[in-house]
Tab-separated table of C-alpha atoms and ligand atoms in Angstrom:
chain	number	residue	atom	x	y	z
A	1	MET	CA	-29.542	-1.822	-50.738
A	2	GLN	CA	-26.640	-0.809	-53.435
A	3	VAL	CA	-27.811	2.551	-55.237
A	4	TYR	CA	-26.017	4.267	-58.050
A	5	PHE	CA	-26.932	7.559	-58.519
A	6	ASP	CA	-23.574	9.134	-59.941
A	7	ASN	CA	-24.675	8.709	-63.528
A	8	ALA	CA	-23.429	11.813	-64.648
A	9	ALA	CA	-20.051	10.932	-63.352
A	10	THR	CA	-20.014	7.935	-65.690
A	11	THR	CA	-22.686	4.810	-66.773
A	12	LYS	CA	-22.410	1.081	-66.591
A	13	ILE	CA	-21.559	-0.231	-70.286
A	14	HIS	CA	-24.712	-1.609	-71.976
A	15	GLN	CA	-24.708	-5.226	-72.777
A	16	LYS	CA	-25.537	-4.542	-76.420
A	17	VAL	CA	-22.439	-1.970	-76.524
A	18	LEU	CA	-20.277	-4.671	-75.092
A	19	GLY	CA	-21.806	-6.965	-77.688
A	20	ALA	CA	-21.232	-4.377	-80.466
A	21	MET	CA	-17.453	-3.981	-79.279
A	22	LEU	CA	-15.899	-7.472	-79.080
A	23	PRO	CA	-15.854	-8.506	-82.608
A	24	TYR	CA	-13.398	-5.302	-83.392
A	25	LEU	CA	-11.453	-6.778	-80.147
A	26	LYS	CA	-11.283	-9.964	-81.684
A	27	GLU	CA	-11.543	-11.238	-85.137
A	28	ASN	CA	-11.890	-7.837	-86.578
A	29	PHE	CA	-8.833	-6.381	-85.336
A	30	GLY	CA	-7.453	-4.704	-88.108
A	31	ASN	CA	-6.042	-0.853	-88.523
A	32	ALA	CA	-8.300	1.289	-90.470
A	33	SER	CA	-5.407	2.533	-92.523
A	34	SER	CA	-4.364	-0.656	-93.968
A	35	ILE	CA	-5.697	-1.381	-97.591
A	36	HIS	CA	-6.323	-5.402	-96.934
A	37	SER	CA	-9.777	-6.791	-95.865
A	38	TYR	CA	-8.843	-6.528	-92.072
A	39	GLY	CA	-8.425	-2.872	-92.774
A	40	ARG	CA	-11.035	-2.413	-94.869
A	41	LYS	CA	-13.687	-4.082	-92.284
A	42	ALA	CA	-12.406	-1.507	-89.326
A	43	ARG	CA	-12.567	1.220	-91.915
A	44	VAL	CA	-16.291	0.514	-92.791
A	45	ALA	CA	-17.074	0.188	-89.198
A	46	ILE	CA	-15.464	3.478	-88.379
A	47	GLU	CA	-17.309	5.365	-91.411
A	48	ASN	CA	-20.609	3.952	-90.361
A	49	ALA	CA	-20.364	4.993	-87.040
A	50	ARG	CA	-19.257	8.486	-88.307
A	51	GLU	CA	-22.402	8.540	-90.385
A	52	LEU	CA	-24.623	7.316	-87.579
A	53	ILE	CA	-23.326	10.136	-85.207
A	54	ALA	CA	-23.646	12.811	-87.752
A	55	ASP	CA	-27.071	12.149	-88.639
A	56	PHE	CA	-28.133	12.055	-85.015
A	57	ILE	CA	-26.837	15.780	-84.025
A	58	GLY	CA	-27.737	16.983	-87.541
A	59	ALA	CA	-24.113	17.292	-89.330
A	60	ILE	CA	-22.560	15.768	-92.146
A	61	PRO	CA	-19.965	12.853	-91.511
A	62	SER	CA	-17.122	14.969	-92.392
A	63	GLU	CA	-17.611	17.242	-89.743
A	64	ILE	CA	-17.482	14.620	-87.208
A	65	TYR	CA	-13.584	13.827	-85.442
A	66	PHE	CA	-13.658	10.801	-82.786
A	67	THR	CA	-11.578	11.695	-80.181
A	68	SER	CA	-10.334	9.910	-76.738
A	69	GLY	CA	-13.228	11.651	-74.886
A	70	GLY	CA	-15.246	14.783	-74.010
A	71	THR	CA	-12.053	16.513	-72.718
A	72	GLU	CA	-9.846	15.768	-76.062
A	73	ALA	CA	-12.685	17.189	-77.728
A	74	ILE	CA	-12.981	20.317	-75.997
A	75	ASN	CA	-9.382	20.819	-75.716
A	76	PHE	CA	-9.204	20.012	-79.687
A	77	ILE	CA	-12.125	22.552	-80.366
A	78	ILE	CA	-10.837	25.302	-78.375
A	79	ASN	CA	-7.318	25.234	-79.023
A	80	GLY	CA	-7.840	24.511	-82.742
A	81	ILE	CA	-10.253	27.240	-83.488
A	82	ALA	CA	-8.593	29.932	-81.442
A	83	LYS	CA	-5.232	29.398	-82.521
A	84	THR	CA	-6.501	29.004	-86.453
A	85	ASN	CA	-8.756	31.848	-86.387
A	86	PHE	CA	-6.182	34.322	-84.644
A	87	GLU	CA	-3.860	33.437	-87.608
A	88	GLU	CA	-6.656	34.305	-89.955
A	89	SER	CA	-8.002	37.356	-88.599
A	90	GLY	CA	-6.060	38.424	-85.454
A	91	LYS	CA	-8.685	37.895	-82.917
A	92	ASN	CA	-7.439	37.024	-79.467
A	93	GLU	CA	-10.521	37.158	-77.096
A	94	LEU	CA	-12.393	34.184	-75.775
A	95	LEU	CA	-15.635	34.058	-73.920
A	96	THR	CA	-16.885	31.380	-71.288
A	97	THR	CA	-18.656	30.949	-68.229
A	98	PRO	CA	-17.537	30.435	-64.740
A	99	ILE	CA	-19.333	27.257	-64.153
A	100	GLU	CA	-18.174	25.251	-67.480
A	101	HIS	CA	-16.340	22.156	-66.853
A	102	LYS	CA	-12.573	22.231	-66.067
A	103	ALA	CA	-11.410	20.762	-69.250
A	104	VAL	CA	-13.029	24.340	-70.716
A	105	LEU	CA	-11.877	26.244	-68.151
A	106	ASP	CA	-8.254	24.980	-67.911
A	107	THR	CA	-8.168	25.104	-71.730
A	108	HIS	CA	-8.570	28.965	-71.533
A	109	LEU	CA	-6.332	29.495	-68.753
A	110	ASN	CA	-3.711	27.634	-70.832
A	111	LEU	CA	-4.260	29.843	-73.787
A	112	THR	CA	-3.366	32.894	-71.928
A	113	HIS	CA	0.298	31.531	-72.320
A	114	ASN	CA	-0.054	31.926	-75.988
A	115	GLY	CA	-1.326	35.510	-75.920
A	116	PHE	CA	-5.052	34.858	-75.657
A	117	LYS	CA	-7.492	36.820	-73.323
A	118	TYR	CA	-10.802	35.652	-71.733
A	119	ASN	CA	-13.774	37.067	-70.086
A	120	PHE	CA	-16.302	35.215	-68.365
A	121	ILE	CA	-19.984	35.630	-69.267
A	122	GLU	CA	-21.854	36.152	-65.965
A	123	VAL	CA	-24.371	33.291	-64.778
A	124	ASN	CA	-27.456	33.920	-62.385
A	125	ASN	CA	-27.806	32.164	-59.154
A	126	SER	CA	-29.671	29.303	-61.198
A	127	GLY	CA	-26.353	28.691	-63.584
A	128	SER	CA	-27.938	30.236	-66.374
A	129	PHE	CA	-25.612	32.779	-68.810
A	130	SER	CA	-26.684	36.363	-68.808
A	131	PRO	CA	-27.595	37.362	-72.766
A	132	THR	CA	-27.042	40.596	-71.625
A	133	SER	CA	-23.441	39.700	-70.123
A	134	LEU	CA	-22.733	37.874	-73.345
A	135	ILE	CA	-23.599	40.945	-75.490
A	136	LYS	CA	-21.894	43.352	-73.308
A	137	ASN	CA	-18.411	41.098	-73.220
A	138	ILE	CA	-18.488	40.810	-77.015
A	139	SER	CA	-15.919	42.912	-78.871
A	140	ASN	CA	-14.253	43.201	-82.274
A	141	ASN	CA	-11.337	40.849	-81.176
A	142	THR	CA	-13.643	38.045	-79.897
A	143	SER	CA	-12.861	34.689	-81.648
A	144	LEU	CA	-14.661	32.098	-79.785
A	145	VAL	CA	-17.501	31.779	-77.459
A	146	SER	CA	-18.116	28.641	-75.375
A	147	ILE	CA	-21.152	27.782	-73.459
A	148	MET	CA	-22.253	24.236	-72.350
A	149	HIS	CA	-25.514	23.114	-73.081
A	150	THR	CA	-26.381	21.069	-69.627
A	151	ASN	CA	-24.206	21.832	-66.437
A	152	ASN	CA	-22.905	18.728	-65.040
A	153	GLU	CA	-23.107	19.663	-61.468
A	154	ILE	CA	-26.337	21.584	-61.153
A	155	GLY	CA	-28.210	20.217	-64.476
A	156	THR	CA	-28.909	23.585	-65.567
A	157	ILE	CA	-29.917	23.825	-69.402
A	158	ASN	CA	-28.563	27.025	-71.526
A	159	ASN	CA	-30.705	28.499	-74.294
A	160	ILE	CA	-27.668	28.031	-77.090
A	161	ASN	CA	-29.634	28.820	-80.222
A	162	LYS	CA	-29.867	32.121	-80.454
A	163	ILE	CA	-26.370	32.920	-79.169
A	164	SER	CA	-24.851	32.980	-82.633
A	165	GLU	CA	-27.129	35.599	-84.014
A	166	ASN	CA	-24.807	38.163	-81.985
A	167	LEU	CA	-21.807	36.907	-83.737
A	168	SER	CA	-20.263	38.182	-86.697
A	169	GLU	CA	-18.669	35.845	-89.458
A	170	ASP	CA	-15.331	35.276	-88.122
A	171	GLN	CA	-16.583	34.792	-84.363
A	172	TYR	CA	-17.303	31.139	-83.560
A	173	LEU	CA	-19.742	29.476	-80.950
A	174	PHE	CA	-18.557	26.100	-79.078
A	175	CYS	CA	-21.309	24.200	-77.095
A	176	ASP	CA	-19.718	21.279	-74.743
A	177	ALA	CA	-23.023	18.802	-74.677
A	178	VAL	CA	-21.342	16.017	-72.642
A	179	GLN	CA	-24.242	15.966	-70.365
A	180	ALA	CA	-26.839	16.418	-73.083
A	181	PHE	CA	-25.822	14.400	-76.021
A	182	GLY	CA	-28.080	11.039	-76.103
A	183	LYS	CA	-30.546	12.359	-73.263
A	184	ILE	CA	-31.833	15.234	-74.737
A	185	GLU	CA	-32.239	16.303	-78.545
A	186	ILE	CA	-29.142	17.762	-79.735
A	187	ASP	CA	-29.243	19.274	-83.258
A	188	VAL	CA	-26.399	21.049	-84.130
A	189	LYS	CA	-28.260	23.250	-86.985
A	190	LYS	CA	-31.137	23.878	-84.488
A	191	LEU	CA	-28.662	24.874	-82.059
A	192	ASN	CA	-26.662	27.091	-84.290
A	193	VAL	CA	-23.157	26.076	-82.971
A	194	HIS	CA	-20.006	25.830	-84.546
A	195	ALA	CA	-18.385	23.300	-82.662
A	196	LEU	CA	-19.813	20.708	-79.881
A	197	SER	CA	-18.502	17.932	-78.014
A	198	GLY	CA	-20.128	14.540	-76.918
A	199	SER	CA	-18.753	11.754	-74.914
A	200	ALA	CA	-19.552	8.021	-74.754
A	201	HIS	CA	-19.222	7.012	-71.214
A	202	LYS	CA	-22.026	8.967	-69.778
A	203	ILE	CA	-24.436	7.329	-72.289
A	204	TYR	CA	-23.539	3.561	-71.759
A	205	GLY	CA	-20.940	3.536	-73.924
A	206	PRO	CA	-17.433	2.935	-73.493
A	207	LYS	CA	-14.874	5.112	-71.750
A	208	GLY	CA	-12.163	6.887	-73.351
A	209	ILE	CA	-13.972	7.947	-76.861
A	210	GLY	CA	-15.944	10.717	-77.878
A	211	PHE	CA	-16.252	13.259	-80.617
A	212	ALA	CA	-15.863	16.801	-81.571
A	213	PHE	CA	-18.331	18.126	-84.032
A	214	VAL	CA	-16.804	21.113	-86.105
A	215	LYS	CA	-18.987	22.914	-88.662
A	216	SER	CA	-17.347	22.601	-91.949
A	217	GLY	CA	-15.634	25.965	-93.168
A	218	THR	CA	-14.738	26.708	-89.101
A	219	PRO	CA	-11.032	27.690	-88.992
A	220	LEU	CA	-9.277	24.457	-86.977
A	221	SER	CA	-5.945	23.309	-86.403
A	222	PRO	CA	-4.993	19.673	-85.883
A	223	LEU	CA	-4.754	18.362	-82.411
A	224	LEU	CA	-2.080	15.734	-83.095
A	225	PHE	CA	0.188	15.540	-85.774
A	226	GLY	CA	1.809	12.056	-87.199
A	227	GLY	CA	-0.875	10.391	-88.993
A	228	SER	CA	-3.579	11.216	-91.691
A	229	GLN	CA	-6.387	9.853	-89.495
A	230	GLU	CA	-9.398	12.086	-89.000
A	231	ARG	CA	-8.765	14.147	-92.262
A	232	ASN	CA	-5.043	15.137	-91.089
A	233	ARG	CA	-6.430	16.743	-87.667
A	234	ARG	CA	-6.169	13.961	-85.140
A	235	GLY	CA	-3.267	11.413	-85.909
A	236	GLY	CA	-3.181	8.117	-84.547
A	237	THR	CA	-4.519	4.654	-85.332
A	238	GLU	CA	-8.362	4.843	-84.420
A	239	ASN	CA	-9.866	3.063	-81.575
A	240	THR	CA	-12.077	0.888	-83.651
A	241	ALA	CA	-13.943	-1.053	-81.089
A	242	ALA	CA	-14.251	2.248	-78.991
A	243	ILE	CA	-15.871	4.013	-81.877
A	244	VAL	CA	-18.131	1.274	-82.365
A	245	GLY	CA	-19.024	1.083	-79.149
A	246	LEU	CA	-19.930	4.664	-79.258
A	247	ALA	CA	-22.007	3.969	-81.944
A	248	GLU	CA	-23.987	1.499	-80.777
A	249	ALA	CA	-24.612	3.604	-77.724
A	250	VAL	CA	-26.140	6.220	-79.761
A	251	LYS	CA	-28.365	3.483	-81.564
A	252	ILE	CA	-29.934	2.602	-78.186
A	253	ALA	CA	-29.990	6.595	-77.371
A	254	LYS	CA	-31.967	7.384	-80.828
A	255	GLU	CA	-34.461	4.483	-79.957
A	256	GLU	CA	-34.984	5.023	-76.306
A	257	MET	CA	-34.298	9.095	-75.580
A	258	ASP	CA	-37.796	9.961	-75.315
A	259	GLU	CA	-38.806	7.117	-73.294
A	260	ASN	CA	-36.016	7.539	-70.704
A	261	TYR	CA	-36.149	11.170	-70.583
A	262	LYS	CA	-39.961	10.150	-69.470
A	263	LYS	CA	-38.641	7.690	-66.894
A	264	VAL	CA	-35.900	9.924	-65.385
A	265	THR	CA	-38.227	12.842	-65.294
A	266	SER	CA	-40.748	10.939	-62.989
A	267	LEU	CA	-37.906	9.851	-60.940
A	268	ASN	CA	-36.882	13.219	-60.612
A	269	ASN	CA	-40.062	14.450	-59.432
A	270	TYR	CA	-40.206	12.092	-57.150
A	271	PHE	CA	-37.010	12.373	-55.519
A	272	ARG	CA	-37.841	16.213	-55.521
A	273	ASN	CA	-41.070	16.099	-53.749
A	274	SER	CA	-39.939	13.558	-51.397
A	275	ILE	CA	-36.650	15.255	-49.995
A	276	SER	CA	-38.711	18.550	-49.935
A	277	GLN	CA	-41.191	16.918	-47.920
A	278	VAL	CA	-38.433	15.432	-45.150
A	279	PHE	CA	-36.101	18.661	-45.439
A	280	GLY	CA	-38.300	21.563	-46.083
A	281	ASN	CA	-36.126	24.836	-46.242
A	282	LYS	CA	-33.150	23.155	-44.655
A	283	ILE	CA	-32.120	22.133	-48.124
A	284	GLU	CA	-32.067	23.890	-51.454
A	285	ILE	CA	-32.310	22.078	-54.868
A	286	ASN	CA	-29.929	23.915	-57.194
A	287	GLY	CA	-30.261	24.773	-60.973
A	288	GLY	CA	-33.590	26.649	-61.157
A	289	SER	CA	-36.639	25.691	-63.696
A	290	TYR	CA	-34.816	24.689	-66.635
A	291	THR	CA	-32.725	21.921	-65.784
A	292	SER	CA	-31.998	18.252	-67.209
A	293	PRO	CA	-34.033	15.423	-65.188
A	294	TYR	CA	-30.782	13.373	-65.204
A	295	ILE	CA	-29.090	15.619	-62.314
A	296	VAL	CA	-30.763	16.690	-58.950
A	297	SER	CA	-28.202	19.256	-56.881
A	298	LEU	CA	-29.048	19.727	-53.128
A	299	THR	CA	-27.411	22.121	-50.572
A	300	PHE	CA	-27.940	21.008	-47.450
A	301	LYS	CA	-27.832	24.695	-45.646
A	302	SER	CA	-25.304	25.546	-43.441
A	303	GLU	CA	-27.378	26.792	-40.812
A	304	TYR	CA	-28.955	23.594	-40.173
A	305	PHE	CA	-26.320	21.326	-40.832
A	306	LYS	CA	-22.604	21.028	-40.236
A	307	ASN	CA	-21.447	20.809	-43.677
A	308	ASP	CA	-18.818	18.581	-44.784
A	309	GLY	CA	-19.413	17.049	-48.331
A	310	GLU	CA	-16.421	14.189	-48.070
A	311	SER	CA	-18.148	12.952	-44.846
A	312	LEU	CA	-21.713	13.147	-46.433
A	313	LEU	CA	-20.250	11.162	-49.300
A	314	MET	CA	-18.709	8.927	-47.070
A	315	ALA	CA	-21.621	8.111	-44.821
A	316	LEU	CA	-23.542	7.557	-48.466
A	317	ASP	CA	-20.842	5.313	-49.555
A	318	ILE	CA	-21.135	3.192	-46.406
A	319	ASN	CA	-24.913	2.650	-46.589
A	320	GLY	CA	-24.148	1.517	-50.146
A	321	ILE	CA	-24.873	4.652	-52.180
A	322	ALA	CA	-22.934	6.030	-54.831
A	323	ALA	CA	-23.622	10.281	-55.325
A	324	SER	CA	-21.285	12.895	-55.731
A	325	GLN	CA	-20.398	16.506	-55.048
A	326	GLY	CA	-20.173	17.627	-58.237
A	327	SER	CA	-17.757	16.473	-60.861
A	328	ALA	CA	-15.530	13.173	-60.117
A	329	CYS	CA	-12.947	14.190	-58.383
A	330	THR	CA	-8.981	13.309	-60.071
A	331	SER	CA	-7.166	13.830	-57.192
A	332	GLY	CA	-8.684	11.889	-54.607
A	333	THR	CA	-9.661	15.058	-52.452
A	334	ILE	CA	-12.940	16.788	-52.877
A	335	LYS	CA	-12.587	20.685	-53.025
A	336	PRO	CA	-15.829	22.774	-53.137
A	337	SER	CA	-17.265	23.000	-56.401
A	338	HIS	CA	-16.029	26.039	-58.739
A	339	VAL	CA	-19.714	25.596	-59.834
A	340	ILE	CA	-21.411	25.977	-56.709
A	341	PHE	CA	-19.356	29.093	-56.077
A	342	GLY	CA	-20.218	30.245	-59.448
A	343	ILE	CA	-23.642	30.428	-58.479
A	344	GLY	CA	-23.361	32.663	-55.566
A	345	LYS	CA	-22.661	30.189	-52.721
A	346	GLU	CA	-20.385	30.538	-49.817
A	347	ILE	CA	-18.130	27.980	-48.794
A	348	ASP	CA	-20.280	26.304	-46.210
A	349	ASP	CA	-23.201	25.677	-48.475
A	350	ALA	CA	-20.777	24.664	-51.103
A	351	ASN	CA	-19.426	21.957	-49.019
A	352	GLY	CA	-22.795	20.633	-48.057
A	353	THR	CA	-23.945	20.306	-51.834
A	354	LEU	CA	-24.252	16.870	-53.379
A	355	ARG	CA	-25.178	15.864	-56.821
A	356	PHE	CA	-27.282	12.873	-57.415
A	357	SER	CA	-27.790	11.717	-61.185
A	358	PHE	CA	-29.850	8.987	-62.364
A	359	ASN	CA	-30.194	6.632	-65.328
A	360	PRO	CA	-33.452	5.213	-66.104
A	361	GLN	CA	-32.998	1.806	-64.594
A	362	ASN	CA	-33.177	3.517	-61.184
A	363	THR	CA	-36.368	3.094	-58.828
A	364	ASN	CA	-38.616	5.055	-56.578
A	365	ALA	CA	-37.633	2.560	-53.842
A	366	GLU	CA	-33.855	3.160	-54.235
A	367	ILE	CA	-35.169	7.030	-53.830
A	368	ASP	CA	-37.171	6.081	-50.730
A	369	TYR	CA	-33.878	4.626	-49.670
A	370	VAL	CA	-31.593	7.317	-50.269
A	371	ILE	CA	-33.500	9.599	-48.437
A	372	SER	CA	-34.236	7.661	-45.630
A	373	VAL	CA	-30.310	7.448	-45.170
A	374	LEU	CA	-30.287	11.136	-45.567
A	375	GLU	CA	-32.521	11.988	-43.032
A	376	LYS	CA	-30.553	9.421	-40.775
A	377	ILE	CA	-27.344	11.395	-41.569
A	378	GLY	CA	-29.169	14.711	-41.336
A	379	GLN	CA	-30.379	13.931	-37.805
A	380	GLN	CA	-26.603	13.203	-36.858
A	381	SER	CA	-25.293	16.257	-38.409
A	382	LYS	CA	-27.120	18.841	-36.866
A	383	LEU	CA	-25.515	22.010	-35.374
A	384	SER	CA	-26.631	21.365	-32.063
B	401	PLP	N1	-17.996	17.973	-69.937
B	401	PLP	C1	-18.782	17.866	-69.046
B	401	PLP	C2	-19.912	18.844	-69.302
B	401	PLP	C3	-18.863	16.415	-68.321
B	401	PLP	O1	-19.532	16.585	-67.635
B	401	PLP	C4	-17.608	15.771	-68.660
B	401	PLP	C5	-17.245	14.634	-67.876
B	401	PLP	O2	-17.675	14.621	-66.591
B	401	PLP	C6	-16.621	16.249	-69.768
B	401	PLP	C7	-16.798	17.555	-70.198
B	401	PLP	C8	-15.448	15.590	-70.001
B	401	PLP	O3	-15.948	14.118	-70.707
B	401	PLP	P1	-14.699	12.980	-70.557
B	401	PLP	O4	-15.129	12.451	-69.312
B	401	PLP	O5	-15.416	11.977	-71.855
B	401	PLP	O6	-13.341	13.354	-70.961
C-alpha cells in the first residue's frame, strides 16, 4: 500500500488546477505587461486571480502581491516592513516566536546585520505563544511582530486576532498563514493583521507561487527592483500560469474548505484514537488542544524507543508510507527540529518525533495500515 501522509510538506496538484493553468503555458503565453491582446489576456487572468484571492481573505486587490511562494512572501514582508518602518520611525526591534518557519527565523537573523534586534516571545509546551510574554517584550522601539497562524510541524493554532490591540499605530503585525490558507477561514480583518503570507502548493496548487497580503498604508519597501510589476515592489515578468493555478486552487478551497475540514477532522480523530490504543503512554501527541486537523505530531518517548527519526522515516518509506520529521528538509540530512526543542523537548524525544499530515482523500484504511507498520517498527526498536 502507498500512503502519502506528508501533505503539510506539499500536496498533489488538483486536476482542475492543472487544467486551468495549461492554456497559460500554451496559447495564452503573453507577457502581462504587453499592450497587445496576448498581453491583455495574461493581465486579465492575473488581475482576476488577485481579486479572487483578495476576496477570499477579506482584503482589497491592491493589497495582494504575488510572490514565488511562502518563503518569498515572508522575506518580502519582514524586510519590507522592518526597513521602511525604521526609516520612518527609527524603530529597530522585532518580535517573533522560536517555533516559526525557518523563513521567518532566518530573515530575522539576517536583519541583525542591518542594525535590527529581535526577541522571542515565549511559547508553552503546546506551541501557543504567551500573551504575557508578548506584552512584556513590546517596547517603544518595537517595529514588527511576526507570529504564525498554524504551526507547520505540530499544528498548533495561535489566537492572532487580539495581538494588534497591544500595538501602537506604527507597530505592525505579520502572520505566516501558509499552513492555514485554504484550509481554515482566513480573514485579515478578523485576524487584525497588517501582513499575511500564503502559498499554493499546500492546497493542491502549483509549487513556486504564493502571495503576500500587505494592508494598504503599511510601510513596505520593494523586494525586487527592475520592473514596475506588483506596484513597483516585485519586479519581474509575472508567472501567469502559476498565478492562475493559485487562483483555481483558491476557487476549489472556497467550495470545499468546510467539507474538507470535516473529513480531515474525522481522519485526525481516528488516527489519534487508534494510535493511542496501540501505544498508550509510550507516545505523546504534540500541539495541545487547539490544533489544525491537517497535522498530527507524535513523539515516540525515549524511555520506550531508541529514537532515531531518520531510520523511523526510512522504515516507513520502505513500507510505502511518506511522513516527515517536521518541515521538509532541504539539505538531505535530518536535524532535530527547532520546533520540537522550542516546545521544551530534549534531543532524544525530538529525534523520535514524526509528523503525519493529511488531505481529505486519505482514508481510515490508510491510517490502519500506517499504525500497523508503526506497531511493527515500534516492536523492533524497543530499548531492551
Ligand atoms: N511557512 C510555513 C508555516 C510553511 O509550512 C512553509 C512551507 O513549508 C513556508 C512558510 C514556506 O512556503 P513555500 O514552500 O511556499 O516557500
